[in-house]
PDB file of C-alpha atoms in Angstrom:
ATOM      1  CA  MET A   1      38.621 104.286  32.183  1.00 51.00           C
ATOM      2  CA  MET A   2      34.879 104.808  31.864  1.00 64.00           C
ATOM      3  CA  SER A   3      32.958 104.680  35.158  1.00 82.00           C
ATOM      4  CA  LYS A   4      30.748 101.631  35.581  1.00 91.00           C
ATOM      5  CA  ARG A   5      26.998 101.998  36.103  1.00 95.00           C
ATOM      6  CA  GLU A   6      25.946 100.891  39.565  1.00 97.00           C
ATOM      7  CA  VAL A   7      22.868  98.653  39.671  1.00 98.00           C
ATOM      8  CA  ASP A   8      21.353  96.819  42.614  1.00 98.00           C
ATOM      9  CA  ILE A   9      20.505  93.699  40.592  1.00 98.00           C
ATOM     10  CA  ALA A  10      21.285  92.671  37.016  1.00 98.00           C
ATOM     11  CA  VAL A  11      19.455  89.704  35.472  1.00 98.00           C
ATOM     12  CA  ILE A  12      20.513  87.950  32.270  1.00 98.00           C
ATOM     13  CA  SER A  13      19.238  84.703  30.774  1.00 96.00           C
ATOM     14  CA  ASP A  14      19.342  82.619  27.607  1.00 93.00           C
ATOM     15  CA  VAL A  15      22.902  83.503  26.656  1.00 95.00           C
ATOM     16  CA  HIS A  16      23.502  80.085  25.028  1.00 91.00           C
ATOM     17  CA  LEU A  17      27.286  80.123  25.254  1.00 92.00           C
ATOM     18  CA  GLY A  18      28.679  77.469  22.940  1.00 89.00           C
ATOM     19  CA  THR A  19      26.311  78.182  20.053  1.00 87.00           C
ATOM     20  CA  TYR A  20      26.788  80.232  16.902  1.00 84.00           C
ATOM     21  CA  GLY A  21      23.880  82.523  17.733  1.00 85.00           C
ATOM     22  CA  CYS A  22      25.333  83.740  21.037  1.00 91.00           C
ATOM     23  CA  HIS A  23      26.362  87.408  21.120  1.00 93.00           C
ATOM     24  CA  ALA A  24      29.159  86.870  23.629  1.00 95.00           C
ATOM     25  CA  LYS A  25      31.162  89.910  22.525  1.00 95.00           C
ATOM     26  CA  GLU A  26      28.221  92.240  23.151  1.00 96.00           C
ATOM     27  CA  LEU A  27      27.369  90.582  26.468  1.00 97.00           C
ATOM     28  CA  LEU A  28      30.963  90.935  27.635  1.00 96.00           C
ATOM     29  CA  LYS A  29      30.884  94.662  26.899  1.00 96.00           C
ATOM     30  CA  TYR A  30      27.649  95.001  28.847  1.00 97.00           C
ATOM     31  CA  LEU A  31      28.997  93.076  31.850  1.00 97.00           C
ATOM     32  CA  LYS A  32      32.114  95.253  31.867  1.00 95.00           C
ATOM     33  CA  SER A  33      29.958  98.390  31.912  1.00 96.00           C
ATOM     34  CA  ILE A  34      28.058  97.621  35.126  1.00 97.00           C
ATOM     35  CA  LYS A  35      28.835  97.312  38.824  1.00 97.00           C
ATOM     36  CA  PRO A  36      26.021  95.137  40.222  1.00 98.00           C
ATOM     37  CA  LYS A  37      25.420  94.430  43.886  1.00 98.00           C
ATOM     38  CA  MET A  38      23.886  91.108  42.781  1.00 98.00           C
ATOM     39  CA  LEU A  39      23.887  89.181  39.499  1.00 98.00           C
ATOM     40  CA  VAL A  40      21.198  86.643  38.589  1.00 98.00           C
ATOM     41  CA  LEU A  41      21.900  84.238  35.706  1.00 98.00           C
ATOM     42  CA  ASN A  42      18.398  82.983  34.985  1.00 96.00           C
ATOM     43  CA  GLY A  43      19.031  79.826  32.986  1.00 91.00           C
ATOM     44  CA  ASP A  44      20.453  78.670  29.647  1.00 90.00           C
ATOM     45  CA  ILE A  45      23.742  80.509  30.157  1.00 93.00           C
ATOM     46  CA  ILE A  46      25.834  77.633  28.790  1.00 90.00           C
ATOM     47  CA  ASP A  47      24.035  75.591  26.145  1.00 84.00           C
ATOM     48  CA  ILE A  48      24.977  72.081  27.270  1.00 78.00           C
ATOM     49  CA  TRP A  49      22.473  70.573  24.806  1.00 65.00           C
ATOM     50  CA  GLN A  50      24.459  71.824  21.826  1.00 67.00           C
ATOM     51  CA  PHE A  51      27.894  72.175  23.426  1.00 66.00           C
ATOM     52  CA  SER A  52      30.748  71.150  21.147  1.00 65.00           C
ATOM     53  CA  LYS A  53      34.508  71.232  21.698  1.00 66.00           C
ATOM     54  CA  ARG A  54      34.792  72.372  18.086  1.00 74.00           C
ATOM     55  CA  TYR A  55      33.025  75.646  18.825  1.00 79.00           C
ATOM     56  CA  TRP A  56      34.072  77.531  21.943  1.00 85.00           C
ATOM     57  CA  PRO A  57      35.469  80.940  20.874  1.00 89.00           C
ATOM     58  CA  GLU A  58      37.680  83.037  23.129  1.00 91.00           C
ATOM     59  CA  THR A  59      34.847  85.556  23.610  1.00 93.00           C
ATOM     60  CA  HIS A  60      32.668  82.823  25.131  1.00 93.00           C
ATOM     61  CA  MET A  61      35.450  81.947  27.569  1.00 92.00           C
ATOM     62  CA  LYS A  62      35.870  85.629  28.389  1.00 93.00           C
ATOM     63  CA  VAL A  63      32.208  85.836  29.403  1.00 95.00           C
ATOM     64  CA  VAL A  64      32.697  82.896  31.790  1.00 93.00           C
ATOM     65  CA  ARG A  65      35.806  84.572  33.192  1.00 92.00           C
ATOM     66  CA  LYS A  66      33.975  87.855  33.672  1.00 95.00           C
ATOM     67  CA  LEU A  67      31.191  86.084  35.574  1.00 95.00           C
ATOM     68  CA  MET A  68      33.823  84.420  37.726  1.00 93.00           C
ATOM     69  CA  LYS A  69      35.488  87.791  38.272  1.00 94.00           C
ATOM     70  CA  PHE A  70      32.273  89.031  39.867  1.00 96.00           C
ATOM     71  CA  VAL A  71      32.410  86.012  42.201  1.00 95.00           C
ATOM     72  CA  VAL A  72      36.051  86.675  43.109  1.00 93.00           C
ATOM     73  CA  GLU A  73      35.166  90.297  43.864  1.00 95.00           C
ATOM     74  CA  GLY A  74      32.455  89.148  46.266  1.00 96.00           C
ATOM     75  CA  VAL A  75      29.426  89.989  44.132  1.00 97.00           C
ATOM     76  CA  PRO A  76      26.674  87.419  44.861  1.00 97.00           C
ATOM     77  CA  VAL A  77      26.128  85.486  41.624  1.00 98.00           C
ATOM     78  CA  TYR A  78      23.054  83.235  41.445  1.00 98.00           C
ATOM     79  CA  TYR A  79      23.087  80.688  38.626  1.00 96.00           C
ATOM     80  CA  LEU A  80      19.520  79.414  38.197  1.00 96.00           C
ATOM     81  CA  THR A  81      19.286  76.349  36.005  1.00 93.00           C
ATOM     82  CA  GLY A  82      17.350  76.208  32.740  1.00 87.00           C
ATOM     83  CA  ASN A  83      16.492  73.479  30.250  1.00 82.00           C
ATOM     84  CA  HIS A  84      19.613  73.887  28.110  1.00 76.00           C
ATOM     85  CA  ASP A  85      21.823  73.611  31.196  1.00 80.00           C
ATOM     86  CA  GLU A  86      19.580  71.137  33.036  1.00 78.00           C
ATOM     87  CA  LEU A  87      22.527  68.817  33.732  1.00 82.00           C
ATOM     88  CA  LEU A  88      23.498  71.288  36.449  1.00 87.00           C
ATOM     89  CA  ARG A  89      20.236  70.629  38.303  1.00 85.00           C
ATOM     90  CA  LYS A  90      21.754  67.582  39.996  1.00 87.00           C
ATOM     91  CA  PHE A  91      24.162  70.016  41.722  1.00 88.00           C
ATOM     92  CA  ALA A  92      21.436  72.494  42.765  1.00 87.00           C
ATOM     93  CA  ASP A  93      21.710  74.204  46.146  1.00 89.00           C
ATOM     94  CA  MET A  94      25.487  74.302  45.867  1.00 91.00           C
ATOM     95  CA  HIS A  95      27.086  77.371  47.434  1.00 94.00           C
ATOM     96  CA  MET A  96      30.735  78.283  46.946  1.00 91.00           C
ATOM     97  CA  GLY A  97      31.705  81.665  48.316  1.00 92.00           C
ATOM     98  CA  ALA A  98      29.661  84.276  46.454  1.00 95.00           C
ATOM     99  CA  PHE A  99      28.529  81.728  43.839  1.00 95.00           C
ATOM    100  CA  HIS A 100      25.164  79.991  44.278  1.00 96.00           C
ATOM    101  CA  LEU A 101      23.765  77.279  41.992  1.00 95.00           C
ATOM    102  CA  GLN A 102      20.002  76.945  42.430  1.00 95.00           C
ATOM    103  CA  ASN A 103      16.818  76.064  40.552  1.00 93.00           C
ATOM    104  CA  LYS A 104      14.946  79.112  41.808  1.00 94.00           C
ATOM    105  CA  LEU A 105      15.463  82.171  43.970  1.00 97.00           C
ATOM    106  CA  VAL A 106      13.178  84.170  46.264  1.00 96.00           C
ATOM    107  CA  ILE A 107      14.403  87.457  47.735  1.00 97.00           C
ATOM    108  CA  GLU A 108      12.866  90.566  49.256  1.00 97.00           C
ATOM    109  CA  LEU A 109      13.262  93.846  47.391  1.00 96.00           C
ATOM    110  CA  ASP A 110      12.306  96.945  49.339  1.00 95.00           C
ATOM    111  CA  GLY A 111       9.499  95.130  51.147  1.00 95.00           C
ATOM    112  CA  LYS A 112       8.300  93.163  48.101  1.00 96.00           C
ATOM    113  CA  LYS A 113       8.930  89.487  47.380  1.00 97.00           C
ATOM    114  CA  ALA A 114      10.593  88.600  44.071  1.00 97.00           C
ATOM    115  CA  TRP A 115      10.492  85.078  42.586  1.00 96.00           C
ATOM    116  CA  PHE A 116      13.158  84.174  40.009  1.00 97.00           C
ATOM    117  CA  PHE A 117      13.149  80.980  37.916  1.00 93.00           C
ATOM    118  CA  HIS A 118      13.894  80.088  34.296  1.00 92.00           C
ATOM    119  CA  GLY A 119      10.386  79.055  33.218  1.00 88.00           C
ATOM    120  CA  ASP A 120      10.847  75.854  31.206  1.00 80.00           C
ATOM    121  CA  ILE A 121       8.579  74.085  33.718  1.00 75.00           C
ATOM    122  CA  PHE A 122       5.648  75.662  31.800  1.00 64.00           C
ATOM    123  CA  ASP A 123       6.797  74.239  28.465  1.00 58.00           C
ATOM    124  CA  VAL A 124       4.763  71.129  27.592  1.00 45.00           C
ATOM    125  CA  THR A 125       7.257  69.988  24.932  1.00 40.00           C
ATOM    126  CA  MET A 126       9.999  70.119  27.564  1.00 39.00           C
ATOM    127  CA  GLN A 127       8.043  67.931  29.968  1.00 44.00           C
ATOM    128  CA  HIS A 128       6.735  65.300  27.574  1.00 40.00           C
ATOM    129  CA  SER A 129       8.848  65.380  24.383  1.00 42.00           C
ATOM    130  CA  LYS A 130      12.369  66.396  25.328  1.00 43.00           C
ATOM    131  CA  TRP A 131      13.813  64.972  22.112  1.00 37.00           C
ATOM    132  CA  LEU A 132      11.450  67.211  20.133  1.00 36.00           C
ATOM    133  CA  ALA A 133      12.497  70.233  22.147  1.00 39.00           C
ATOM    134  CA  LYS A 134      16.183  69.441  21.528  1.00 42.00           C
ATOM    135  CA  LEU A 135      15.514  69.020  17.809  1.00 38.00           C
ATOM    136  CA  GLY A 136      13.788  72.391  17.827  1.00 42.00           C
ATOM    137  CA  ALA A 137      16.780  73.950  19.574  1.00 44.00           C
ATOM    138  CA  VAL A 138      19.140  72.688  16.855  1.00 43.00           C
ATOM    139  CA  GLY A 139      16.810  74.049  14.167  1.00 45.00           C
ATOM    140  CA  TYR A 140      16.624  77.393  15.959  1.00 48.00           C
ATOM    141  CA  ASP A 141      20.419  77.628  16.190  1.00 54.00           C
ATOM    142  CA  THR A 142      20.715  76.832  12.471  1.00 50.00           C
ATOM    143  CA  LEU A 143      18.156  79.535  11.672  1.00 46.00           C
ATOM    144  CA  ILE A 144      20.140  82.052  13.736  1.00 54.00           C
ATOM    145  CA  LEU A 145      23.361  81.078  11.931  1.00 55.00           C
ATOM    146  CA  ILE A 146      21.758  81.596   8.500  1.00 57.00           C
ATOM    147  CA  ASN A 147      20.244  84.846   9.753  1.00 61.00           C
ATOM    148  CA  SER A 148      23.689  86.130  10.781  1.00 62.00           C
ATOM    149  CA  PHE A 149      25.041  85.575   7.249  1.00 55.00           C
ATOM    150  CA  VAL A 150      22.017  87.363   5.746  1.00 54.00           C
ATOM    151  CA  ASN A 151      22.452  90.303   8.142  1.00 59.00           C
ATOM    152  CA  TRP A 152      26.149  90.507   7.261  1.00 55.00           C
ATOM    153  CA  PHE A 153      25.189  90.877   3.603  1.00 59.00           C
ATOM    154  CA  LEU A 154      22.429  93.410   4.404  1.00 56.00           C
ATOM    155  CA  GLU A 155      24.894  95.559   6.349  1.00 66.00           C
ATOM    156  CA  LEU A 156      27.332  95.305   3.455  1.00 68.00           C
ATOM    157  CA  VAL A 157      24.778  96.794   1.052  1.00 69.00           C
ATOM    158  CA  GLY A 158      23.568  99.377   3.568  1.00 73.00           C
ATOM    159  CA  ARG A 159      20.252  97.733   4.465  1.00 72.00           C
ATOM    160  CA  ASP A 160      18.710  97.233   7.927  1.00 68.00           C
ATOM    161  CA  LYS A 161      19.129  93.932   9.740  1.00 65.00           C
ATOM    162  CA  MET A 162      16.217  91.534  10.058  1.00 56.00           C
ATOM    163  CA  SER A 163      15.256  88.689  12.407  1.00 57.00           C
ATOM    164  CA  PHE A 164      13.988  85.476  10.815  1.00 45.00           C
ATOM    165  CA  SER A 165      12.771  83.976  14.092  1.00 51.00           C
ATOM    166  CA  LYS A 166      10.851  87.115  15.095  1.00 55.00           C
ATOM    167  CA  LYS A 167       9.088  87.137  11.735  1.00 50.00           C
ATOM    168  CA  ILE A 168       8.239  83.445  12.088  1.00 45.00           C
ATOM    169  CA  LYS A 169       6.936  83.943  15.647  1.00 51.00           C
ATOM    170  CA  ALA A 170       4.822  86.880  14.533  1.00 50.00           C
ATOM    171  CA  ALA A 171       3.373  84.867  11.646  1.00 48.00           C
ATOM    172  CA  PHE A 172       2.165  82.009  13.826  1.00 42.00           C
ATOM    173  CA  LYS A 173      -0.718  82.674  16.186  1.00 41.00           C
ATOM    174  CA  ASP A 174       0.222  79.578  18.210  1.00 48.00           C
ATOM    175  CA  ALA A 175       3.577  81.172  19.139  1.00 49.00           C
ATOM    176  CA  VAL A 176       1.814  84.314  20.369  1.00 51.00           C
ATOM    177  CA  LYS A 177      -0.680  82.160  22.306  1.00 60.00           C
ATOM    178  CA  PHE A 178       2.171  80.240  23.936  1.00 58.00           C
ATOM    179  CA  ILE A 179       3.903  83.442  25.075  1.00 66.00           C
ATOM    180  CA  ASN A 180       0.652  84.838  26.473  1.00 69.00           C
ATOM    181  CA  LYS A 181      -0.103  81.547  28.252  1.00 80.00           C
ATOM    182  CA  PHE A 182       3.430  81.426  29.652  1.00 81.00           C
ATOM    183  CA  GLU A 183       3.160  84.942  31.062  1.00 86.00           C
ATOM    184  CA  SER A 184      -0.328  84.470  32.527  1.00 85.00           C
ATOM    185  CA  THR A 185       0.600  81.125  34.146  1.00 86.00           C
ATOM    186  CA  ALA A 186       3.714  82.616  35.769  1.00 89.00           C
ATOM    187  CA  ALA A 187       1.665  85.574  37.024  1.00 89.00           C
ATOM    188  CA  GLU A 188      -1.122  83.403  38.435  1.00 90.00           C
ATOM    189  CA  LEU A 189       1.312  81.210  40.377  1.00 91.00           C
ATOM    190  CA  ALA A 190       3.169  84.260  41.685  1.00 93.00           C
ATOM    191  CA  VAL A 191      -0.058  85.849  42.965  1.00 93.00           C
ATOM    192  CA  GLN A 192      -1.142  82.582  44.616  1.00 92.00           C
ATOM    193  CA  ASN A 193       2.188  82.405  46.456  1.00 93.00           C
ATOM    194  CA  GLY A 194       2.147  86.030  47.571  1.00 94.00           C
ATOM    195  CA  TYR A 195       4.942  87.346  45.348  1.00 96.00           C
ATOM    196  CA  GLN A 196       4.931  90.888  43.968  1.00 97.00           C
ATOM    197  CA  TYR A 197       7.494  90.204  41.213  1.00 97.00           C
ATOM    198  CA  VAL A 198       7.967  87.121  39.037  1.00 96.00           C
ATOM    199  CA  ILE A 199      11.118  87.098  36.893  1.00 97.00           C
ATOM    200  CA  CYS A 200      11.607  84.505  34.123  1.00 94.00           C
ATOM    201  CA  GLY A 201      13.597  83.778  30.974  1.00 94.00           C
ATOM    202  CA  HIS A 202      13.203  80.837  28.544  1.00 89.00           C
ATOM    203  CA  ILE A 203      10.928  82.344  25.871  1.00 87.00           C
ATOM    204  CA  HIS A 204      13.433  84.945  24.558  1.00 88.00           C
ATOM    205  CA  GLN A 205      10.810  87.659  24.905  1.00 89.00           C
ATOM    206  CA  PRO A 206      11.820  90.683  27.046  1.00 94.00           C
ATOM    207  CA  GLU A 207       8.851  92.022  28.965  1.00 95.00           C
ATOM    208  CA  MET A 208       7.871  94.115  31.957  1.00 96.00           C
ATOM    209  CA  ARG A 209       4.197  94.568  32.753  1.00 94.00           C
ATOM    210  CA  THR A 210       1.653  94.262  35.536  1.00 95.00           C
ATOM    211  CA  VAL A 211      -0.645  91.253  35.248  1.00 92.00           C
ATOM    212  CA  THR A 212      -3.938  91.278  37.126  1.00 91.00           C
ATOM    213  CA  THR A 213      -5.721  88.033  37.995  1.00 86.00           C
ATOM    214  CA  GLU A 214      -8.864  87.301  39.991  1.00 86.00           C
ATOM    215  CA  GLU A 215      -6.709  86.908  43.100  1.00 88.00           C
ATOM    216  CA  GLY A 216      -4.515  89.997  42.724  1.00 92.00           C
ATOM    217  CA  SER A 217      -1.764  91.668  40.716  1.00 94.00           C
ATOM    218  CA  VAL A 218       1.910  90.956  40.104  1.00 96.00           C
ATOM    219  CA  MET A 219       4.641  92.498  37.979  1.00 97.00           C
ATOM    220  CA  TYR A 220       5.800  89.971  35.379  1.00 96.00           C
ATOM    221  CA  LEU A 221       9.337  90.451  34.044  1.00 96.00           C
ATOM    222  CA  ASN A 222      11.356  88.572  31.449  1.00 96.00           C
ATOM    223  CA  SER A 223      15.037  89.241  30.776  1.00 97.00           C
ATOM    224  CA  GLY A 224      14.834  88.229  27.106  1.00 95.00           C
ATOM    225  CA  ASP A 225      18.051  86.768  25.669  1.00 95.00           C
ATOM    226  CA  TRP A 226      21.522  87.397  24.202  1.00 96.00           C
ATOM    227  CA  VAL A 227      20.852  85.657  20.895  1.00 91.00           C
ATOM    228  CA  GLU A 228      18.362  88.025  19.257  1.00 88.00           C
ATOM    229  CA  ASN A 229      17.178  90.747  21.617  1.00 93.00           C
ATOM    230  CA  LEU A 230      20.387  91.388  23.606  1.00 96.00           C
ATOM    231  CA  THR A 231      18.496  92.443  26.717  1.00 98.00           C
ATOM    232  CA  ALA A 232      18.822  92.298  30.491  1.00 98.00           C
ATOM    233  CA  LEU A 233      16.783  93.340  33.502  1.00 98.00           C
ATOM    234  CA  GLU A 234      18.119  95.882  35.980  1.00 98.00           C
ATOM    235  CA  TYR A 235      16.783  96.837  39.417  1.00 98.00           C
ATOM    236  CA  SER A 236      17.849 100.120  41.008  1.00 97.00           C
ATOM    237  CA  ASP A 237      16.190 102.841  43.104  1.00 95.00           C
ATOM    238  CA  LYS A 238      13.236 100.533  43.862  1.00 95.00           C
ATOM    239  CA  ALA A 239      12.363 100.156  40.165  1.00 97.00           C
ATOM    240  CA  TRP A 240      12.893  97.642  37.362  1.00 98.00           C
ATOM    241  CA  LYS A 241      13.844  98.437  33.783  1.00 98.00           C
ATOM    242  CA  ILE A 242      14.708  96.498  30.635  1.00 98.00           C
ATOM    243  CA  PHE A 243      18.203  97.180  29.331  1.00 98.00           C
ATOM    244  CA  LYS A 244      18.547  96.954  25.548  1.00 97.00           C
ATOM    245  CA  TYR A 245      22.057  96.682  24.100  1.00 97.00           C
ATOM    246  CA  ASP A 246      22.940  99.300  21.487  1.00 94.00           C
ATOM    247  CA  HIS A 247      26.319  98.946  19.796  1.00 91.00           C
ATOM    248  CA  LYS A 248      26.574 102.751  19.494  1.00 90.00           C
ATOM    249  CA  ASP A 249      26.945 102.953  23.279  1.00 90.00           C
ATOM    250  CA  PHE A 250      29.732 100.377  23.364  1.00 89.00           C
ATOM    251  CA  GLU A 251      32.103 101.362  20.584  1.00 80.00           C
ATOM    252  CA  LYS A 252      35.050 101.383  22.988  1.00 76.00           C
ATOM    253  CA  ASP A 253      35.934  98.127  24.719  1.00 70.00           C
ATOM    254  CA  GLU A 254      36.735  98.511  28.414  1.00 69.00           C
ATOM    255  CA  VAL A 255      39.926  96.891  29.714  1.00 69.00           C
ATOM    256  CA  GLU A 256      39.593  94.884  32.912  1.00 68.00           C
ATOM    257  CA  GLU A 257      42.221  95.259  35.638  1.00 63.00           C
ATOM    258  CA  GLY A 258      43.049  93.237  38.752  1.00 60.00           C
ATOM    259  CA  GLU A 259      42.137  89.569  39.227  1.00 60.00           C
ATOM    260  CA  LEU A 260      41.291  87.777  35.965  1.00 59.00           C
ATOM    261  CA  SER A 261      42.242  90.923  34.070  1.00 60.00           C
ATOM    262  CA  ASP A 262      42.485  91.417  30.310  1.00 60.00           C
ATOM    263  CA  SER A 263      46.241  91.901  30.634  1.00 55.00           C
ATOM    264  CA  GLU A 264      46.798  88.169  31.111  1.00 55.00           C
ATOM    265  CA  ASP A 265      48.131  86.232  28.154  1.00 50.00           C
ATOM    266  CA  LEU A 266      45.929  84.231  25.787  1.00 46.00           C
ATOM    267  CA  HIS A 267      46.919  80.866  27.261  1.00 50.00           C
ATOM    268  CA  SER A 268      45.829  81.777  30.776  1.00 52.00           C
ATOM    269  CA  LYS A 269      42.640  83.345  29.426  1.00 49.00           C
ATOM    270  CA  LEU A 270      41.616  80.018  27.989  1.00 49.00           C
ATOM    271  CA  ASP A 271      42.828  77.888  30.899  1.00 53.00           C
ATOM    272  CA  ILE A 272      39.751  76.987  32.944  1.00 52.00           C
ATOM    273  CA  ASN A 273      41.892  75.163  35.520  1.00 53.00           C
ATOM    274  CA  THR A 274      43.850  78.339  36.262  1.00 57.00           C
ATOM    275  CA  LEU A 275      40.552  80.192  36.592  1.00 51.00           C
ATOM    276  CA  LEU A 276      39.061  77.706  39.059  1.00 50.00           C
ATOM    277  CA  GLN A 277      42.286  77.647  41.077  1.00 56.00           C
ATOM    278  CA  LYS A 278      42.135  81.432  41.494  1.00 54.00           C
ATOM    279  CA  ILE A 279      38.544  81.249  42.666  1.00 48.00           C
ATOM    280  CA  LYS A 280      39.400  78.453  45.120  1.00 49.00           C
ATOM    281  CA  LEU A 281      42.259  80.486  46.590  1.00 56.00           C
ATOM    282  CA  GLU A 282      40.001  83.518  46.897  1.00 48.00           C
ATOM    283  CA  ILE A 283      37.295  81.596  48.732  1.00 45.00           C
ATOM    284  CA  VAL A 284      39.478  79.575  51.140  1.00 45.00           C
TER     285      VAL A 284
END
């Protein structure tokens, strides 16, 4: 068995489980490869907006089980709500063993304050035209689905993959302006509140850079997503880095042992009630 990488904190966001664009298989391999002391799920993990009983592959369930396995093992898991899983906000500030459901998180890292939140609060369309935002989400998921078929064909003929949404974003100056505004607003608020790190998701744009305002400086970080970029944030040895998934590094799938292991049969793997019962027994 390959040794797991130890990280102090791992941050993932915008997984969108329950949609065709989600790279659950790749995410599962990544989660199996690390041994975090803390895991932060920074919003839009399960896409409740577009959730359908007709589409919930086994790999998506395996990701949920792996996240729960961290909880059972005592790893603090913070689920911070986003816009696509906003229905969970009514249950915010719920704590169950090592699992914490919150809207935001503030912790101290080696003497510096870190502020985690999803970031949809900065999105004007989210605040004033939710139906428009939901319509856009459906269109985005459709674009990703078409893109996956195109990439399958490109790989078949030996050509490089391409990203439709990245090309569209790059072609529209308004999209670039929105991302810049998002980052600067998050940084300004973080500086005003005395934070040294501000960690967001939402815009599917992995980033790590220092932003300087009139009032001071802050490191802005964004974990990206597991639809297009397949990225995460990792904190170890007093430093942050962006992890970028590369399939060449994960050709062999690791087999999980112990509680919620891969050796269980298919029925129990898909049985959410069995899963929750195990967690309940572990916590009590």
